[in-house]
Short mmCIF file of C-alpha atoms in Angstrom, two decimals:
data_model
loop_
_atom_site.label_atom_id
_atom_site.label_comp_id
_atom_site.label_asym_id
_atom_site.label_seq_id
_atom_site.Cartn_x
_atom_site.Cartn_y
_atom_site.Cartn_z
CA MET A 16 -2.44 52.98 92.68
CA GLN A 17 -5.27 51.03 91.37
CA THR A 18 -8.51 52.87 90.50
CA ILE A 19 -11.77 51.05 90.66
CA ASP A 20 -14.50 53.18 88.99
CA LEU A 21 -18.00 52.52 90.56
CA ARG A 22 -19.58 55.68 89.10
CA GLY A 23 -23.16 54.71 87.65
CA VAL A 24 -23.06 51.52 89.43
CA SER A 25 -25.70 51.36 92.25
CA CYS A 26 -25.96 49.52 95.69
CA PRO A 27 -25.23 46.85 96.15
CA THR A 28 -23.89 45.89 92.80
CA ASN A 29 -20.96 48.65 93.33
CA PHE A 30 -20.07 46.95 96.61
CA VAL A 31 -20.00 43.40 95.01
CA LYS A 32 -17.86 45.06 92.00
CA ALA A 33 -15.35 46.51 94.72
CA LYS A 34 -14.72 43.42 96.24
CA LEU A 35 -14.01 41.43 93.13
CA ALA A 36 -11.73 44.46 92.11
CA LEU A 37 -9.90 44.19 95.62
CA GLU A 38 -9.32 40.57 95.04
CA GLU A 39 -6.87 41.61 92.30
CA ILE A 40 -4.85 43.74 94.47
CA GLU A 41 -2.17 42.83 97.04
CA VAL A 42 -2.74 43.29 100.81
CA GLY A 43 -1.27 46.32 101.96
CA GLU A 44 -1.62 48.23 98.66
CA THR A 45 -4.07 51.25 98.23
CA ALA A 46 -6.76 51.63 95.86
CA GLN A 47 -8.71 54.69 94.83
CA ILE A 48 -12.48 53.95 94.41
CA LEU A 49 -14.73 56.46 92.66
CA LEU A 50 -18.21 56.86 93.98
CA ASP A 51 -21.43 58.59 93.22
CA ASP A 52 -22.90 61.07 95.74
CA GLY A 53 -26.04 59.79 97.49
CA GLU A 54 -26.45 56.12 98.54
CA PRO A 55 -23.26 54.84 97.11
CA VAL A 56 -20.85 57.39 99.06
CA LYS A 57 -23.03 56.91 102.15
CA ASN A 58 -23.23 52.83 102.16
CA VAL A 59 -20.01 51.61 100.16
CA PRO A 60 -17.28 53.11 102.63
CA ARG A 61 -19.04 51.64 105.79
CA SER A 62 -19.54 48.32 104.05
CA LEU A 63 -15.51 48.09 102.93
CA LYS A 64 -14.79 49.19 106.53
CA ALA A 65 -16.83 46.34 107.96
CA GLU A 66 -14.96 43.91 105.67
CA GLY A 67 -11.67 45.08 107.32
CA HIS A 68 -10.27 47.36 104.81
CA LYS A 69 -8.50 50.48 106.29
CA LEU A 70 -10.49 53.66 104.86
CA ILE A 71 -7.68 56.43 104.44
CA GLY A 72 -9.76 59.20 103.23
CA LEU A 73 -12.41 60.70 101.04
CA LYS A 74 -12.42 63.67 98.96
CA GLN A 75 -15.20 65.15 96.54
CA THR A 76 -13.88 66.03 92.98
CA ASP A 77 -15.11 69.12 90.93
CA GLU A 78 -17.11 66.96 88.79
CA GLY A 79 -19.11 66.06 91.88
CA HIS A 80 -18.22 62.26 92.48
CA TYR A 81 -16.08 61.06 95.36
CA VAL A 82 -12.98 59.43 95.57
CA LEU A 83 -12.20 56.83 98.54
CA GLU A 84 -8.84 55.68 99.34
CA LEU A 85 -8.37 52.52 101.07
CA GLU A 86 -5.44 49.91 102.06
CA LYS A 87 -6.48 46.32 101.55
CA ALA A 88 -6.89 44.21 104.33
CA GLU A 89 -5.74 40.63 104.66
CA GLU A 90 -8.48 38.28 103.43
CA MET B 1 -79.21 15.59 123.09
CA SER B 2 -78.60 12.60 125.11
CA ASP B 3 -76.96 10.39 122.52
CA ALA B 4 -74.72 13.52 121.42
CA LYS B 5 -70.97 13.47 121.94
CA GLN B 6 -70.17 16.39 124.11
CA THR B 7 -67.02 18.22 122.72
CA LYS B 8 -64.15 18.44 125.29
CA ILE B 9 -61.85 21.45 124.68
CA ASP B 10 -59.26 22.68 127.32
CA LEU B 11 -60.56 26.28 128.06
CA GLY B 12 -57.06 27.00 129.68
CA ASN B 13 -55.71 27.00 126.51
CA LEU B 14 -57.96 30.12 125.41
CA LYS B 15 -57.06 32.19 128.32
CA ALA B 16 -54.73 34.42 126.33
CA GLY B 17 -56.82 34.67 123.20
CA GLY B 18 -55.15 34.04 120.09
CA PHE B 19 -58.16 31.84 118.63
CA ILE B 20 -60.08 34.35 116.67
CA LYS B 21 -63.38 33.24 115.18
CA GLU B 22 -63.79 33.32 111.37
CA ARG B 23 -66.87 33.63 109.00
CA GLY B 24 -67.52 30.19 108.74
CA LYS B 25 -69.33 28.11 111.10
CA ASP B 26 -67.12 26.20 113.84
CA LEU B 27 -63.77 27.74 112.42
CA PHE B 28 -61.25 29.73 113.95
CA THR B 29 -57.83 31.55 113.02
CA VAL B 30 -55.05 30.58 115.33
CA ARG B 31 -52.53 33.12 116.06
CA LEU B 32 -49.21 31.84 116.68
CA ARG B 33 -46.72 33.73 119.12
CA VAL B 34 -43.61 34.74 117.12
CA PRO B 35 -42.06 37.50 119.14
CA GLY B 36 -39.81 39.74 117.01
CA GLY B 37 -40.79 37.76 113.92
CA ARG B 38 -37.76 35.16 114.64
CA MET B 39 -38.78 31.66 113.47
CA SER B 40 -36.39 28.91 113.85
CA VAL B 41 -36.54 26.37 110.86
CA SER B 42 -37.49 23.34 112.93
CA ARG B 43 -40.48 25.26 114.32
CA LEU B 44 -41.54 26.45 110.81
CA LYS B 45 -41.49 22.61 109.75
CA LYS B 46 -43.60 21.52 112.70
CA ILE B 47 -45.97 24.61 111.76
CA ALA B 48 -46.47 23.48 108.48
CA GLN B 49 -47.38 19.94 109.64
CA VAL B 50 -49.98 21.29 111.86
CA ALA B 51 -51.49 23.75 109.15
CA GLU B 52 -51.44 20.83 106.75
CA LYS B 53 -53.25 18.56 109.28
CA TYR B 54 -55.68 21.02 110.70
CA GLY B 55 -55.94 24.11 108.89
CA GLY B 56 -56.79 25.53 105.46
CA GLU B 57 -54.71 25.51 102.28
CA PHE B 58 -52.63 28.63 103.28
CA VAL B 59 -51.30 30.51 106.24
CA HIS B 60 -51.56 34.01 106.86
CA LEU B 61 -48.44 36.14 107.72
CA SER B 62 -49.97 38.93 110.11
CA VAL B 63 -48.62 42.58 110.19
CA ARG B 64 -47.39 41.78 113.25
CA GLN B 65 -45.00 39.05 112.55
CA SER B 66 -47.15 36.05 113.52
CA ILE B 67 -48.27 33.15 111.44
CA GLU B 68 -51.85 32.66 111.50
CA LEU B 69 -53.17 29.10 110.92
CA ILE B 70 -56.61 29.61 109.14
CA ASN B 71 -59.87 27.40 109.08
CA VAL B 72 -59.35 25.17 112.18
CA ASN B 73 -61.93 23.85 113.74
CA TYR B 74 -62.49 24.49 117.29
CA LYS B 75 -62.69 20.79 118.06
CA ASN B 76 -59.08 20.41 117.16
CA PHE B 77 -57.81 23.14 119.38
CA ASP B 78 -56.42 20.67 121.84
CA PHE B 79 -54.60 19.00 119.21
CA VAL B 80 -53.30 22.02 117.33
CA VAL B 81 -51.75 23.40 120.85
CA GLU B 82 -50.36 19.83 121.91
CA GLU B 83 -48.63 19.22 118.55
CA LEU B 84 -47.43 22.68 118.08
CA GLY B 85 -46.02 22.32 121.78
CA GLU B 86 -43.76 19.66 120.50
CA ALA B 87 -41.69 22.23 118.69
CA ALA B 88 -42.00 24.69 121.64
CA GLN B 89 -44.58 26.78 119.46
CA LYS B 90 -46.98 28.62 121.63
CA VAL B 91 -50.30 30.56 120.56
CA ALA B 92 -50.11 34.46 120.76
CA SER B 93 -52.86 36.60 122.07
CA CYS B 94 -55.81 38.87 121.33
CA GLY B 95 -58.05 41.22 123.02
CA ALA B 96 -57.25 43.78 125.96
CA ARG B 97 -53.72 42.19 126.78
CA VAL B 98 -50.30 43.13 126.10
CA ARG B 99 -49.55 41.71 122.73
CA VAL B 100 -46.62 39.72 121.11
CA PRO B 101 -43.88 42.28 120.71
CA VAL B 102 -42.39 43.22 117.18
CA ALA B 103 -38.93 43.60 116.35
CA CYS B 104 -36.42 44.07 113.50
CA GLY B 105 -34.15 41.55 112.76
CA GLY B 106 -31.69 43.00 115.42
CA CYS B 107 -28.00 43.60 115.34
CA GLU B 108 -26.42 40.25 115.15
CA TYR B 109 -26.37 39.87 111.27
CA ASN B 110 -27.98 43.25 110.31
CA PRO B 111 -25.21 45.98 109.91
CA ASN B 112 -27.50 48.96 110.94
CA GLY B 113 -28.56 47.46 114.53
CA LEU B 114 -27.34 49.24 117.47
CA VAL B 115 -29.18 47.75 120.05
CA ASP B 116 -30.18 43.91 120.19
CA SER B 117 -33.77 44.49 119.50
CA GLN B 118 -34.46 40.58 119.24
CA LYS B 119 -33.24 40.09 122.62
CA SER B 120 -35.49 42.61 124.13
CA ALA B 121 -38.55 41.50 122.28
CA LEU B 122 -38.08 37.85 123.68
CA GLU B 123 -37.57 39.07 127.11
CA VAL B 124 -40.71 41.36 127.02
CA ASP B 125 -42.49 38.38 125.41
CA GLU B 126 -41.60 36.14 128.13
CA LYS B 127 -42.27 38.54 131.16
CA LEU B 128 -45.36 40.44 129.93
CA PHE B 129 -47.00 38.51 127.15
CA GLY B 130 -51.05 38.14 127.72
CA THR B 131 -50.99 40.78 130.94
CA THR B 132 -54.37 42.10 131.24
CA THR B 133 -54.71 45.83 130.96
CA GLY B 134 -58.18 45.96 131.88
CA HIS B 135 -59.04 48.41 129.09
CA HIS B 136 -57.80 47.91 125.63
CA LYS B 137 -54.93 46.28 123.73
CA PHE B 138 -51.10 47.18 124.17
CA LYS B 139 -48.47 46.95 121.51
CA VAL B 140 -44.71 47.06 122.09
CA ALA B 141 -42.15 47.28 119.15
CA PHE B 142 -38.46 47.36 119.19
CA ALA B 143 -36.39 48.84 116.44
CA GLY B 144 -32.63 48.38 116.78
CA CYS B 145 -31.67 51.81 115.28
CA PRO B 146 -33.40 55.01 114.29
CA PHE B 147 -34.28 54.09 110.57
CA ASP B 148 -36.84 52.07 112.66
CA CYS B 149 -38.33 49.56 110.19
CA PRO B 150 -40.80 48.53 112.66
CA LYS B 151 -42.61 51.75 112.99
CA SER B 152 -42.02 51.85 116.72
CA ALA B 153 -43.94 55.34 117.34
CA THR B 154 -47.14 53.56 116.01
CA ASN B 155 -47.10 51.57 119.15
CA ASP B 156 -48.32 51.85 122.46
CA ILE B 157 -44.72 51.84 123.59
CA GLY B 158 -41.85 51.74 121.01
CA PHE B 159 -38.50 51.35 121.35
CA GLN B 160 -35.74 52.72 119.13
CA GLY B 161 -32.01 51.70 119.46
CA ALA B 162 -29.67 54.67 119.93
CA ILE B 163 -26.00 55.57 120.55
CA TYR B 164 -24.64 59.09 121.43
CA PRO B 165 -21.49 59.75 119.69
CA GLN B 166 -18.37 61.17 121.07
CA LEU B 167 -15.08 62.21 119.03
CA ASP B 168 -11.58 61.82 120.22
CA MET B 169 -9.90 64.62 118.14
CA GLN B 170 -6.44 62.80 118.49
CA ALA B 171 -7.42 59.88 116.76
CA CYS B 172 -9.24 61.83 113.93
CA ILE B 173 -7.55 61.64 110.59
CA SER B 174 -9.80 64.36 108.76
CA CYS B 175 -10.91 61.87 106.12
CA GLY B 176 -14.44 63.54 106.01
CA LEU B 177 -16.24 60.40 105.98
CA CYS B 178 -18.32 61.05 109.09
CA ALA B 179 -19.59 64.34 107.67
CA LYS B 180 -20.50 62.80 104.47
CA SER B 181 -22.21 59.89 106.19
CA CYS B 182 -24.50 62.14 108.75
CA VAL B 183 -27.73 62.58 106.93
CA PRO B 184 -29.01 64.98 109.52
CA LYS B 185 -25.90 67.20 109.16
CA ALA B 186 -25.18 66.96 112.89
CA ILE B 187 -21.59 66.58 111.59
CA VAL B 188 -20.03 69.14 109.43
CA THR B 189 -16.43 69.62 108.01
CA GLY B 190 -14.82 72.33 109.95
CA GLU B 191 -11.12 73.93 109.81
CA ASP B 192 -8.43 71.52 108.61
CA ASN B 193 -11.19 69.14 107.71
CA LYS B 194 -11.92 68.21 111.15
CA PRO B 195 -15.36 67.32 111.94
CA VAL B 196 -17.65 69.74 113.99
CA PHE B 197 -20.62 68.19 116.03
CA SER B 198 -23.76 69.88 117.04
CA ASP B 199 -26.14 68.09 119.53
CA ALA B 200 -29.65 69.48 118.28
CA PRO B 201 -29.72 67.73 114.74
CA CYS B 202 -28.30 64.42 115.99
CA ILE B 203 -30.77 61.31 115.75
CA TRP B 204 -28.38 59.02 117.38
CA CYS B 205 -27.98 56.65 114.57
CA GLY B 206 -24.38 55.95 115.07
CA ASP B 207 -23.42 56.17 111.30
CA CYS B 208 -20.39 58.38 112.29
CA VAL B 209 -19.13 55.46 114.48
CA LYS B 210 -19.72 52.88 112.04
CA VAL B 211 -18.01 54.65 109.18
CA CYS B 212 -14.71 56.23 111.09
CA PRO B 213 -11.77 54.35 110.02
CA THR B 214 -9.56 55.18 113.20
CA SER B 215 -12.63 54.75 115.70
CA ALA B 216 -12.15 58.43 116.74
CA TRP B 217 -15.91 58.41 116.91
CA SER B 218 -17.27 55.99 119.58
CA GLU B 219 -20.30 55.56 121.52
CA ALA B 220 -20.78 57.85 124.65
CA ARG B 221 -24.01 56.13 125.53
CA ARG B 222 -26.24 53.48 124.24
CA GLY B 223 -29.98 52.44 124.84
CA TYR B 224 -33.65 52.94 123.79
CA THR B 225 -35.31 56.00 122.77
CA VAL B 226 -38.72 55.51 124.02
CA ARG B 227 -41.92 56.82 122.49
CA ILE B 228 -45.30 56.22 124.28
CA GLY B 229 -48.92 56.33 123.14
CA GLY B 230 -48.89 55.59 119.51
CA LYS B 231 -51.58 53.64 117.52
CA TRP B 232 -52.76 52.94 114.52
CA GLY B 233 -56.55 51.74 113.07
CA ARG B 234 -59.51 54.12 112.91
CA ASN B 235 -57.91 57.25 114.52
CA PRO B 236 -54.11 57.04 114.26
CA LEU B 237 -51.58 58.67 116.85
CA VAL B 238 -48.01 59.02 116.94
CA GLY B 239 -46.24 58.26 120.17
CA THR B 240 -43.98 60.90 121.67
CA LEU B 241 -40.72 61.19 123.58
CA PHE B 242 -40.79 59.99 127.00
CA ALA B 243 -37.15 58.63 127.65
CA THR B 244 -33.76 58.43 125.96
CA PHE B 245 -30.97 56.11 126.26
CA LEU B 246 -33.01 53.72 128.44
CA PRO B 247 -30.48 50.84 129.15
CA GLU B 248 -31.86 47.26 127.98
CA ASP B 249 -31.83 45.67 131.17
CA LYS B 250 -34.64 48.27 132.11
CA VAL B 251 -37.10 47.65 129.63
CA VAL B 252 -39.34 45.37 131.09
CA ASP B 253 -39.55 47.25 134.47
CA PHE B 254 -40.38 50.50 132.23
CA ILE B 255 -42.93 48.96 130.50
CA ALA B 256 -44.67 47.56 133.73
CA ASP B 257 -44.60 51.28 135.12
CA VAL B 258 -46.38 52.49 132.00
CA LEU B 259 -48.79 49.74 132.42
CA GLU B 260 -49.30 50.66 135.89
CA TRP B 261 -50.21 54.08 135.21
CA TYR B 262 -52.36 52.93 132.27
CA LYS B 263 -54.39 50.58 134.33
CA LEU B 264 -55.12 53.17 137.27
CA LYS B 265 -55.75 56.23 135.01
CA ALA B 266 -57.91 54.44 132.49
CA GLU B 267 -60.34 53.03 135.10
CA GLY B 268 -63.71 53.96 134.35
CA LEU B 269 -63.03 55.49 130.85
CA GLY B 270 -63.98 52.09 129.00
CA ARG B 271 -62.21 50.86 126.06
CA ILE B 272 -59.38 53.16 125.74
CA ARG B 273 -55.87 53.02 124.47
CA LEU B 274 -52.94 54.47 126.24
CA GLY B 275 -52.41 57.25 123.69
CA ASP B 276 -55.98 58.79 124.26
CA THR B 277 -55.49 58.23 128.09
CA ILE B 278 -52.30 60.40 127.82
CA ILE B 279 -54.27 63.01 125.88
CA LYS B 280 -56.82 62.80 128.47
CA GLU B 281 -54.83 63.17 131.57
CA GLY B 282 -52.04 65.39 129.65
CA PRO B 283 -48.45 63.91 128.92
CA GLN B 284 -46.93 65.36 131.90
CA ALA B 285 -48.88 63.08 134.48
CA LEU B 286 -47.24 60.23 132.87
CA LEU B 287 -43.90 61.91 132.44
CA ASP B 288 -43.95 62.54 136.37
CA HIS B 289 -45.00 59.01 137.22
CA LEU B 290 -42.00 57.50 135.06
CA ARG B 291 -39.58 60.01 136.46
CA ILE B 292 -39.85 58.68 140.13
CA ARG B 293 -38.36 55.10 138.92
CA PHE B 294 -36.56 56.40 135.75
CA PRO B 295 -35.04 59.76 136.96
CA GLU B 296 -31.94 59.63 134.75
CA PHE B 297 -33.68 58.37 131.57
CA THR B 298 -36.96 60.46 131.47
CA VAL B 299 -37.04 63.90 129.27
CA ALA B 300 -37.33 66.81 130.81
CA GLU B 301 -40.62 67.76 129.07
CA THR B 302 -42.81 66.27 126.32
CA ILE B 303 -46.00 66.70 124.17
CA ALA B 304 -49.10 64.67 123.72
CA PRO B 305 -49.33 61.80 121.23
CA GLN B 306 -49.70 63.46 117.75
CA VAL B 307 -53.11 63.03 115.87
CA ILE B 308 -52.82 62.14 112.47
CA ALA B 309 -55.06 63.42 109.88
CA THR B 310 -56.85 60.86 108.13
CA GLN B 311 -59.18 63.11 106.32
CA VAL B 312 -61.89 60.67 106.63
CA GLY B 313 -64.71 61.05 109.33
CA LYS B 314 -64.95 63.71 111.97
#
């Protein structure tokens, strides 16, 4: 599974970087997106859902950041 | 005076106001009617032409989303009205009237919008614009969601789009996104990572519905949260809650009902705003009046508009 590390990247750059990274993977594949707490974890999952991707889950790590798992949708 | 040319102006154009005296001799500001701040590009072009021809070197963007032409000579009023009319652009109002409603961008392109604030602003503008109150100005604002960019509660009536969420536990995959998205912590994660909802902290923002990957969260009710009696200016008041989940198609009737009460109760009180009238009469009086026609949407009880301490003047 591909990991897209968006820690330390603020809105809306993180969302645009996620879009660019998702262009590189196949439809139906899953990816892990690492997001900071606060605005990023509040905004990015919602925006990716609105783009049509299938959100699978969200887990907080011991270090404090979040891991969003999603399945890439059709373009 | 016999050879002086008499200036002719169609006074009918001035009926709703919108022509505001400036400092300079003969000069007026012409406030344009832009409900909800939505301006088509073609109208914008026409306004630019008219401003260039009859106005000053700039226009002013008012705090209530109007474009104001400045330095317009009163002798040109008829031409300004006529030429703006070619692009269906009308002049706004001033004085003791229902003003042009303001609104956020709405829900067609703004991902936060829950209710079509633009549609409501247009409808209220069409049906109630310029209605004389007999007492003071009357401002209306529409926010599409509880983030409330238009600051709805600082208006005589403020509407805030809202949805009440409901959960289909079968469809929930325990992903935890709703609890993380819920700023007021109305949703927390319980056993098996399933969401637990409590009603009291919920502000009806719908973030849970928007983020939920499986549509386990959906809307049970949709409408406007209505606060009444706000104003800004010298002695600011924040409006208080009178109705919840008011359907979009009842907005005009609801405002008309508030206006009816205001006209009646402010009689003899001079130039008084709605909020101060509510403070004088007590909020229950208005609430009881509204409950007759809107029993399923009015709240059980409310409080008077809240005074904001400006710390200047006593």
